[in-house]
Amino acid sequence: MKGRQQTARGTGETGTMVKTLLWGTGGGALLMLILLCICAAVMTVQDFNVTVLRIIALATLGLGGFGSGFLAAKLRRKNGMLMGALSGAALMVILVLLSLIFFGFHFGGQLITKVAIGVLTGALGGVLGVNHRKKHH
């Protein structure tokens, strides 16, 4: 009987982890969408050169990964670095798949750098998210 209880609890634990990752990944994607809309609005009145656009894209990617990891770890309240890294990785998988669908797959140093930025900022967001406490005044 004890084994069944542990198995059932383990399944619930996995389901909760998947839900948390989905919420974190969705939150990170929403944050990226909002940031990209703001950038698009700014670019309607101001021209930027290619270097600035790349920096904006990488910053948006990093902030999306960070937000994804922060939210996932905040919801989970444990294993912050792992939850953040997994949530950031899930966000990167979605972005790579979208890139594949719309632009074709181009494996190279830029892809590795972008995935690393997403996963590492997700892990950082996870560490900060799991340790973040509300301040009581």
PDB file of C-alpha atoms in Angstrom:
ATOM      1  CA  MET A   1       0.000   0.000   0.000  1.00  0.00           C
ATOM      2  CA  LYS A   2       2.812   2.337   0.865  1.00  0.00           C
ATOM      3  CA  GLY A   3       4.318   1.947  -2.611  1.00  0.00           C
ATOM      4  CA  ARG A   4       1.028   2.957  -4.251  1.00  0.00           C
ATOM      5  CA  GLN A   5       0.801   6.109  -2.176  1.00  0.00           C
ATOM      6  CA  GLN A   6       4.332   7.083  -3.095  1.00  0.00           C
ATOM      7  CA  THR A   7       3.662   6.394  -6.775  1.00  0.00           C
ATOM      8  CA  ALA A   8       0.471   8.445  -6.758  1.00  0.00           C
ATOM      9  CA  ARG A   9       2.220  11.278  -4.963  1.00  0.00           C
ATOM     10  CA  GLY A  10       5.103  11.126  -7.435  1.00  0.00           C
ATOM     11  CA  THR A  11       2.686  11.390 -10.363  1.00  0.00           C
ATOM     12  CA  GLY A  12       1.021  14.416  -8.779  1.00  0.00           C
ATOM     13  CA  GLU A  13       4.442  15.949  -8.224  1.00  0.00           C
ATOM     14  CA  THR A  14       5.322  15.523 -11.900  1.00  0.00           C
ATOM     15  CA  GLY A  15       1.983  16.985 -12.987  1.00  0.00           C
ATOM     16  CA  THR A  16       2.504  19.994 -10.745  1.00  0.00           C
ATOM     17  CA  MET A  17       6.005  20.474 -12.121  1.00  0.00           C
ATOM     18  CA  VAL A  18       4.753  20.352 -15.721  1.00  0.00           C
ATOM     19  CA  LYS A  19       1.982  22.875 -14.949  1.00  0.00           C
ATOM     20  CA  THR A  20       4.511  25.149 -13.285  1.00  0.00           C
ATOM     21  CA  LEU A  21       6.832  24.917 -16.297  1.00  0.00           C
ATOM     22  CA  LEU A  22       3.949  25.700 -18.638  1.00  0.00           C
ATOM     23  CA  TRP A  23       2.952  28.768 -16.606  1.00  0.00           C
ATOM     24  CA  GLY A  24       6.552  29.938 -16.398  1.00  0.00           C
ATOM     25  CA  THR A  25       7.180  29.408 -20.104  1.00  0.00           C
ATOM     26  CA  GLY A  26       3.922  31.139 -21.014  1.00  0.00           C
ATOM     27  CA  GLY A  27       4.756  34.059 -18.737  1.00  0.00           C
ATOM     28  CA  GLY A  28       8.194  34.410 -20.306  1.00  0.00           C
ATOM     29  CA  ALA A  29       6.704  34.289 -23.806  1.00  0.00           C
ATOM     30  CA  LEU A  30       4.128  36.927 -22.849  1.00  0.00           C
ATOM     31  CA  LEU A  31       6.860  39.157 -21.422  1.00  0.00           C
ATOM     32  CA  MET A  32       8.848  38.805 -24.653  1.00  0.00           C
ATOM     33  CA  LEU A  33       5.751  39.647 -26.700  1.00  0.00           C
ATOM     34  CA  ILE A  34       5.119  42.792 -24.658  1.00  0.00           C
ATOM     35  CA  LEU A  35       8.766  43.880 -24.913  1.00  0.00           C
ATOM     36  CA  LEU A  36       8.824  43.262 -28.665  1.00  0.00           C
ATOM     37  CA  CYS A  37       5.607  45.278 -29.114  1.00  0.00           C
ATOM     38  CA  ILE A  38       7.178  48.166 -27.188  1.00  0.00           C
ATOM     39  CA  CYS A  39      10.316  47.906 -29.331  1.00  0.00           C
ATOM     40  CA  ALA A  40       8.220  47.825 -32.508  1.00  0.00           C
ATOM     41  CA  ALA A  41       6.369  50.956 -31.394  1.00  0.00           C
ATOM     42  CA  VAL A  42       9.660  52.739 -30.687  1.00  0.00           C
ATOM     43  CA  MET A  43      11.051  51.646 -34.054  1.00  0.00           C
ATOM     44  CA  THR A  44       8.150  53.310 -35.857  1.00  0.00           C
ATOM     45  CA  VAL A  45       9.544  56.691 -34.834  1.00  0.00           C
ATOM     46  CA  GLN A  46      13.266  55.931 -34.506  1.00  0.00           C
ATOM     47  CA  ASP A  47      15.594  54.050 -36.843  1.00  0.00           C
ATOM     48  CA  PHE A  48      18.196  51.700 -35.368  1.00  0.00           C
ATOM     49  CA  ASN A  49      21.186  50.086 -37.000  1.00  0.00           C
ATOM     50  CA  VAL A  50      21.603  46.313 -37.149  1.00  0.00           C
ATOM     51  CA  THR A  51      23.906  46.164 -34.119  1.00  0.00           C
ATOM     52  CA  VAL A  52      21.363  47.921 -31.904  1.00  0.00           C
ATOM     53  CA  LEU A  53      18.602  45.627 -33.188  1.00  0.00           C
ATOM     54  CA  ARG A  54      20.687  42.558 -32.299  1.00  0.00           C
ATOM     55  CA  ILE A  55      21.298  43.914 -28.812  1.00  0.00           C
ATOM     56  CA  ILE A  56      17.572  44.594 -28.398  1.00  0.00           C
ATOM     57  CA  ALA A  57      16.769  41.056 -29.581  1.00  0.00           C
ATOM     58  CA  LEU A  58      19.272  39.478 -27.170  1.00  0.00           C
ATOM     59  CA  ALA A  59      18.068  41.652 -24.286  1.00  0.00           C
ATOM     60  CA  THR A  60      14.466  40.674 -25.016  1.00  0.00           C
ATOM     61  CA  LEU A  61      15.490  37.027 -25.172  1.00  0.00           C
ATOM     62  CA  GLY A  62      17.335  37.316 -21.862  1.00  0.00           C
ATOM     63  CA  LEU A  63      14.487  39.121 -20.129  1.00  0.00           C
ATOM     64  CA  GLY A  64      11.989  36.561 -21.437  1.00  0.00           C
ATOM     65  CA  GLY A  65      14.145  33.712 -20.141  1.00  0.00           C
ATOM     66  CA  PHE A  66      14.583  35.482 -16.811  1.00  0.00           C
ATOM     67  CA  GLY A  67      10.849  36.118 -16.461  1.00  0.00           C
ATOM     68  CA  SER A  68      10.083  32.530 -17.401  1.00  0.00           C
ATOM     69  CA  GLY A  69      12.454  31.142 -14.778  1.00  0.00           C
ATOM     70  CA  PHE A  70      11.397  33.633 -12.120  1.00  0.00           C
ATOM     71  CA  LEU A  71       7.708  32.824 -12.514  1.00  0.00           C
ATOM     72  CA  ALA A  72       8.230  29.055 -12.625  1.00  0.00           C
ATOM     73  CA  ALA A  73      10.387  29.069  -9.493  1.00  0.00           C
ATOM     74  CA  LYS A  74       8.091  31.517  -7.696  1.00  0.00           C
ATOM     75  CA  LEU A  75       5.147  29.197  -8.322  1.00  0.00           C
ATOM     76  CA  ARG A  76       7.078  26.026  -7.457  1.00  0.00           C
ATOM     77  CA  ARG A  77       8.866  27.463  -4.377  1.00  0.00           C
ATOM     78  CA  LYS A  78      11.695  24.935  -4.586  1.00  0.00           C
ATOM     79  CA  ASN A  79      14.444  23.823  -6.964  1.00  0.00           C
ATOM     80  CA  GLY A  80      14.719  27.362  -8.308  1.00  0.00           C
ATOM     81  CA  MET A  81      17.768  26.928 -10.507  1.00  0.00           C
ATOM     82  CA  LEU A  82      16.432  23.709 -12.037  1.00  0.00           C
ATOM     83  CA  MET A  83      12.913  25.063 -12.574  1.00  0.00           C
ATOM     84  CA  GLY A  84      14.292  28.271 -14.046  1.00  0.00           C
ATOM     85  CA  ALA A  85      16.676  26.494 -16.389  1.00  0.00           C
ATOM     86  CA  LEU A  86      13.958  24.065 -17.536  1.00  0.00           C
ATOM     87  CA  SER A  87      11.487  26.886 -18.089  1.00  0.00           C
ATOM     88  CA  GLY A  88      14.092  28.906 -20.000  1.00  0.00           C
ATOM     89  CA  ALA A  89      14.948  25.819 -22.055  1.00  0.00           C
ATOM     90  CA  ALA A  90      11.265  25.205 -22.841  1.00  0.00           C
ATOM     91  CA  LEU A  91      10.962  28.807 -24.025  1.00  0.00           C
ATOM     92  CA  MET A  92      14.028  28.328 -26.234  1.00  0.00           C
ATOM     93  CA  VAL A  93      12.580  25.115 -27.710  1.00  0.00           C
ATOM     94  CA  ILE A  94       9.437  27.038 -28.662  1.00  0.00           C
ATOM     95  CA  LEU A  95      11.480  29.850 -30.225  1.00  0.00           C
ATOM     96  CA  VAL A  96      13.723  27.434 -32.136  1.00  0.00           C
ATOM     97  CA  LEU A  97      10.678  25.563 -33.455  1.00  0.00           C
ATOM     98  CA  LEU A  98       9.059  28.836 -34.571  1.00  0.00           C
ATOM     99  CA  SER A  99      12.310  29.824 -36.237  1.00  0.00           C
ATOM    100  CA  LEU A 100      12.438  26.463 -37.984  1.00  0.00           C
ATOM    101  CA  ILE A 101       8.865  26.813 -39.236  1.00  0.00           C
ATOM    102  CA  PHE A 102       9.198  30.385 -40.511  1.00  0.00           C
ATOM    103  CA  PHE A 103      12.857  30.735 -41.489  1.00  0.00           C
ATOM    104  CA  GLY A 104      14.366  27.272 -41.797  1.00  0.00           C
ATOM    105  CA  PHE A 105      16.883  25.747 -39.426  1.00  0.00           C
ATOM    106  CA  HIS A 106      20.355  27.253 -39.272  1.00  0.00           C
ATOM    107  CA  PHE A 107      22.562  25.618 -36.663  1.00  0.00           C
ATOM    108  CA  GLY A 108      25.547  27.665 -35.612  1.00  0.00           C
ATOM    109  CA  GLY A 109      27.198  29.780 -32.983  1.00  0.00           C
ATOM    110  CA  GLN A 110      24.367  32.309 -32.850  1.00  0.00           C
ATOM    111  CA  LEU A 111      21.813  29.608 -32.090  1.00  0.00           C
ATOM    112  CA  ILE A 112      23.983  28.136 -29.335  1.00  0.00           C
ATOM    113  CA  THR A 113      24.504  31.614 -27.860  1.00  0.00           C
ATOM    114  CA  LYS A 114      20.799  32.409 -27.898  1.00  0.00           C
ATOM    115  CA  VAL A 115      19.822  29.099 -26.308  1.00  0.00           C
ATOM    116  CA  ALA A 116      22.537  29.549 -23.669  1.00  0.00           C
ATOM    117  CA  ILE A 117      21.269  33.065 -22.891  1.00  0.00           C
ATOM    118  CA  GLY A 118      17.702  31.771 -22.497  1.00  0.00           C
ATOM    119  CA  VAL A 119      18.653  28.842 -20.259  1.00  0.00           C
ATOM    120  CA  LEU A 120      21.162  30.773 -18.130  1.00  0.00           C
ATOM    121  CA  THR A 121      18.890  33.774 -17.583  1.00  0.00           C
ATOM    122  CA  GLY A 122      16.073  31.332 -16.812  1.00  0.00           C
ATOM    123  CA  ALA A 123      18.258  29.673 -14.169  1.00  0.00           C
ATOM    124  CA  LEU A 124      19.146  33.079 -12.709  1.00  0.00           C
ATOM    125  CA  GLY A 125      15.479  34.065 -12.665  1.00  0.00           C
ATOM    126  CA  GLY A 126      14.699  30.763 -10.960  1.00  0.00           C
ATOM    127  CA  VAL A 127      17.243  31.359  -8.216  1.00  0.00           C
ATOM    128  CA  LEU A 128      15.860  34.834  -7.573  1.00  0.00           C
ATOM    129  CA  GLY A 129      12.244  33.657  -7.887  1.00  0.00           C
ATOM    130  CA  VAL A 130      12.542  30.886  -5.322  1.00  0.00           C
ATOM    131  CA  ASN A 131      14.289  33.247  -2.885  1.00  0.00           C
ATOM    132  CA  HIS A 132      11.958  36.211  -3.454  1.00  0.00           C
ATOM    133  CA  ARG A 133       9.753  37.053  -0.513  1.00  0.00           C
ATOM    134  CA  LYS A 134       7.056  39.681  -0.211  1.00  0.00           C
ATOM    135  CA  LYS A 135       8.036  42.558   2.021  1.00  0.00           C
ATOM    136  CA  HIS A 136       5.563  43.129   4.809  1.00  0.00           C
ATOM    137  CA  HIS A 137       5.156  46.751   5.838  1.00  0.00           C
TER     138      HIS A 137
END
